[in-house]
């Protein structure tokens, strides 16, 4: 701080008071915005979870060029596969879902240029190396309750077909197995079996989001399941199914 | 003496003198034997009263001046008090008096005649001496002893009498006690003694009486013993929960027998009979309530709720009630006076009110009405309209607007036919006569689209009509409903016998084929007419397998139609009548698969109604939790049907899907209306 002129010092002080950021972060933000407070605020709030670095647009362009499809201004399936290889991550790895979430990608297996930029900027990535470094952080985000919910709900819109209102059952099951491998839910397999045996239709958004609540709040032995709890009827039927088939008996989960 | 300030002396002198005098009297009373005791007491009392009057008159001055000043008891009152203390409460007299009074009552209860006048004088005496004297010296014990008496007697009776007899006896005793009070007891004793009788004779044995085998409440109801029931009602009314008991036992009986009736397959075979039975039952219970239970509203309500309970146990009830009405309107009401028609329709409406699934009734009623109107089979147009009005009053305009539409169509068709014949009358000449009813699609029950090739002979006139109609009504589409309609055919048989056959449209198509061929196979008929299989088989069955109507012969002869059958024109057909009706059958109860289908359609119809209700409610309330939505929806729709909560939930989810509603972000049990 002693290296700074009085004007700059004041600004740092102001910035810290207003945002509650540390001196180091304040310095970074102000430097990045050429000592304009407004710009500094934008920069600061535009980041997620106190990203320490900022991104270089030119590098991003290069990165984008590497993956984009030769004929369209988008990254398509091949590009994504290449990206995963570069990252040394399996394309089926759930971390790619987190990446998509940061990008606010509208649908799976493709990223628009804007989505690519938004996501990587948000994560403070402008090189493969930084990308690889960020992967553990992204995995950690899945452990955060609030973020997991956002990612989970995001997954519905992302995984369904464009223009469809509901999510195809097979895709839904795949997603559920992926997601609930992260956040353990003992009933996930029974749920998927039940759907295949009894339902065989697409999954509505409401059912999707309510299932997470169900998994979070109702214990596997259904002891605190409230029949008047305004659960979607599919979940009510699932409970019946569990009771009928003896999977839940006398408050015991086998 | 008072004037000379000797008041005190006078007073105390009076007390002393009177006391000693009374002691003597007391002795003489005590000395009286047996029955004379009361008499003696009474006489002495009368004398005493007279004496008191005189003394009071004499000592009036003292009474008015000395006594108030010194706060002493006035003379008259003093006289009474002394009488009470010295005589009535004397050791010997007190208990004897009590005993004799009670003995007299006991004797009278066993049927002996007693001196009531004397009793009255004595009890009056006790009352004059002070209410507590009457109560403590007599009434208290009277009530106790009476309680014991009736406890015993009621026990005796209950072992030896049946319910009706017992109640008669109880009633008699009750009346006796009331009479007794009026003759020689204080009026305030009435409620107390009746209470005793009620408790001992009725309340203690209430349950046993009602449940008594072969004579209890149920038997009385079954045997229509109005007098006994009335008696039971009046008596039980006097005790707490007496009527509740009667009502509960009656209600569970009605429910049980109703339930049996509704689930008995034998009974359900004939719907018209079944509904008649229901009406008879209602009449019977109504009569009991009006004749014996004084039209008690709580009983009326209990009866209504019982009927409502068991009528809805059978999901076919709405259909059956409609069939009953159909039967009446087709033939049952022929020759019945207008008044009686109204009475019957009102009774039917009452059954209708009990139905939970009024929308199912509406569906069937529409179907049956359509058949009646189209076949011209209604006994009385007034009766039909009267019932529509009643339904409208009960359920509102929406319920009946389509039904009324059907009547309108019938009328309009008449006018159309007049116009048609006026303009084309000359064209027709010797050709077939056509009479058309034009139905507006929305008002009439939905018809399946049927294929059927009309015979060439009538195609001409059908086209003429079509052109005529479309000429005057542009922008409309007409389609012939070949599954309905009738035809009159003139047929000539083997020996030249002529008959006029009244047949359905399908039957006409089949029969016309035999103008060109003597024998036809099933397959050939099917091919040419294009009538759907199920209908064709039924049609052929009615033409070939029914005695007296077999204008066709089937080979091989059997009850059912199979693909390999062959049909021949029956030359040998005979009938007593010139006109033979082979046509449409009256509305039948549906077969199981038909019933399922109708049910399904009703369920489908309910979905939009439920959704509309949800949207209406949410629009008004903006935010509401799940359970309350279910409750409100149920309330709104209860005049038509009882919505299933699971269906309501599914509809809510559908509305969420279509973004009419959303779940609240904070509380997942709350829903918000999305404008």
mmCIF file of N, CA and C in Angstrom, chain A residues 165-166 204-207 210 226 228-233 236, chain B residues 626-627 646 649-650 653 656-659 663 668-671:
data_model
loop_
_atom_site.group_PDB
_atom_site.id
_atom_site.type_symbol
_atom_site.label_atom_id
_atom_site.label_comp_id
_atom_site.label_asym_id
_atom_site.label_seq_id
_atom_site.Cartn_x
_atom_site.Cartn_y
_atom_site.Cartn_z
ATOM 1 N N UNK A 165 -40.498 -30.035 -23.789
ATOM 2 C CA UNK A 165 -40.747 -29.541 -22.441
ATOM 3 C C UNK A 165 -40.216 -30.512 -21.399
ATOM 4 N N UNK A 166 -40.222 -31.776 -21.761
ATOM 5 C CA UNK A 166 -39.833 -32.783 -20.771
ATOM 6 C C UNK A 166 -38.552 -33.496 -21.172
ATOM 7 N N UNK A 204 -41.099 -34.586 -16.201
ATOM 8 C CA UNK A 204 -41.372 -33.148 -16.212
ATOM 9 C C UNK A 204 -40.360 -32.417 -15.342
ATOM 10 N N UNK A 205 -40.259 -31.108 -15.576
ATOM 11 C CA UNK A 205 -39.300 -30.313 -14.830
ATOM 12 C C UNK A 205 -39.620 -30.331 -13.341
ATOM 13 N N UNK A 206 -40.895 -30.229 -13.040
ATOM 14 C CA UNK A 206 -41.305 -30.211 -11.645
ATOM 15 C C UNK A 206 -40.887 -31.504 -10.939
ATOM 16 N N UNK A 207 -41.145 -32.626 -11.604
ATOM 17 C CA UNK A 207 -40.763 -33.904 -11.006
ATOM 18 C C UNK A 207 -39.255 -33.949 -10.787
ATOM 19 N N UNK A 210 -38.278 -31.626 -7.866
ATOM 20 C CA UNK A 210 -38.817 -32.100 -6.601
ATOM 21 C C UNK A 210 -38.126 -33.378 -6.132
ATOM 22 N N UNK A 226 -44.250 -37.528 4.215
ATOM 23 C CA UNK A 226 -45.571 -36.992 4.524
ATOM 24 C C UNK A 226 -46.466 -37.152 3.293
ATOM 25 N N UNK A 228 -49.204 -36.005 2.766
ATOM 26 C CA UNK A 228 -49.847 -34.733 2.415
ATOM 27 C C UNK A 228 -48.818 -33.705 2.008
ATOM 28 N N UNK A 229 -47.616 -34.163 1.668
ATOM 29 C CA UNK A 229 -46.519 -33.230 1.469
ATOM 30 C C UNK A 229 -46.438 -32.606 0.093
ATOM 31 N N UNK A 230 -47.546 -32.706 -0.683
ATOM 32 C CA UNK A 230 -47.576 -32.079 -2.016
ATOM 33 C C UNK A 230 -46.431 -32.542 -2.891
ATOM 34 N N UNK A 231 -45.977 -33.807 -2.708
ATOM 35 C CA UNK A 231 -44.972 -34.353 -3.616
ATOM 36 C C UNK A 231 -45.646 -34.649 -4.955
ATOM 37 N N UNK A 232 -44.898 -34.547 -6.049
ATOM 38 C CA UNK A 232 -45.472 -34.931 -7.335
ATOM 39 C C UNK A 232 -46.010 -36.355 -7.280
ATOM 40 N N UNK A 233 -47.058 -36.627 -8.048
ATOM 41 C CA UNK A 233 -47.724 -37.920 -7.912
ATOM 42 C C UNK A 233 -46.790 -39.072 -8.243
ATOM 43 N N UNK A 236 -45.216 -40.029 -5.136
ATOM 44 C CA UNK A 236 -46.183 -40.765 -4.309
ATOM 45 C C UNK A 236 -46.272 -42.208 -4.780
ATOM 46 N N UNK B 626 -51.124 -26.773 -0.998
ATOM 47 C CA UNK B 626 -51.697 -27.937 -1.675
ATOM 48 C C UNK B 626 -53.001 -28.405 -1.068
ATOM 49 N N UNK B 627 -52.989 -28.646 0.238
ATOM 50 C CA UNK B 627 -54.187 -29.195 0.872
ATOM 51 C C UNK B 627 -55.393 -28.280 0.717
ATOM 52 N N UNK B 646 -55.900 -37.528 -6.054
ATOM 53 C CA UNK B 646 -54.742 -37.868 -6.892
ATOM 54 C C UNK B 646 -54.886 -37.212 -8.259
ATOM 55 N N UNK B 649 -54.052 -33.630 -8.006
ATOM 56 C CA UNK B 649 -52.604 -33.435 -7.964
ATOM 57 C C UNK B 649 -52.019 -33.492 -9.374
ATOM 58 N N UNK B 650 -52.457 -34.474 -10.147
ATOM 59 C CA UNK B 650 -51.931 -34.594 -11.503
ATOM 60 C C UNK B 650 -52.261 -33.366 -12.339
ATOM 61 N N UNK B 653 -49.941 -30.594 -11.473
ATOM 62 C CA UNK B 653 -48.635 -30.780 -12.114
ATOM 63 C C UNK B 653 -48.687 -30.435 -13.587
ATOM 64 N N UNK B 656 -48.517 -26.821 -13.826
ATOM 65 C CA UNK B 656 -47.158 -26.339 -13.597
ATOM 66 C C UNK B 656 -46.359 -26.478 -14.892
ATOM 67 N N UNK B 657 -46.527 -27.612 -15.502
ATOM 68 C CA UNK B 657 -45.844 -27.912 -16.760
ATOM 69 C C UNK B 657 -46.166 -26.838 -17.810
ATOM 70 N N UNK B 658 -47.443 -26.447 -17.872
ATOM 71 C CA UNK B 658 -47.868 -25.467 -18.864
ATOM 72 C C UNK B 658 -47.737 -24.043 -18.365
ATOM 73 N N UNK B 659 -47.018 -23.918 -17.222
ATOM 74 C CA UNK B 659 -46.687 -22.605 -16.674
ATOM 75 C C UNK B 659 -47.882 -21.724 -16.314
ATOM 76 N N UNK B 663 -44.290 -23.674 -8.151
ATOM 77 C CA UNK B 663 -44.130 -23.894 -6.726
ATOM 78 C C UNK B 663 -43.412 -22.693 -6.135
ATOM 79 N N UNK B 668 -42.140 -25.586 -0.628
ATOM 80 C CA UNK B 668 -42.522 -26.378 -1.775
ATOM 81 C C UNK B 668 -43.972 -26.827 -1.760
ATOM 82 N N UNK B 669 -44.642 -26.626 -0.625
ATOM 83 C CA UNK B 669 -46.049 -27.037 -0.592
ATOM 84 C C UNK B 669 -46.986 -25.932 -1.066
ATOM 85 N N UNK B 670 -46.394 -24.752 -1.336
ATOM 86 C CA UNK B 670 -47.204 -23.619 -1.778
ATOM 87 C C UNK B 670 -47.134 -23.483 -3.288
ATOM 88 N N UNK B 671 -48.259 -23.103 -3.867
ATOM 89 C CA UNK B 671 -48.263 -22.857 -5.305
ATOM 90 C C UNK B 671 -48.610 -21.403 -5.556
#
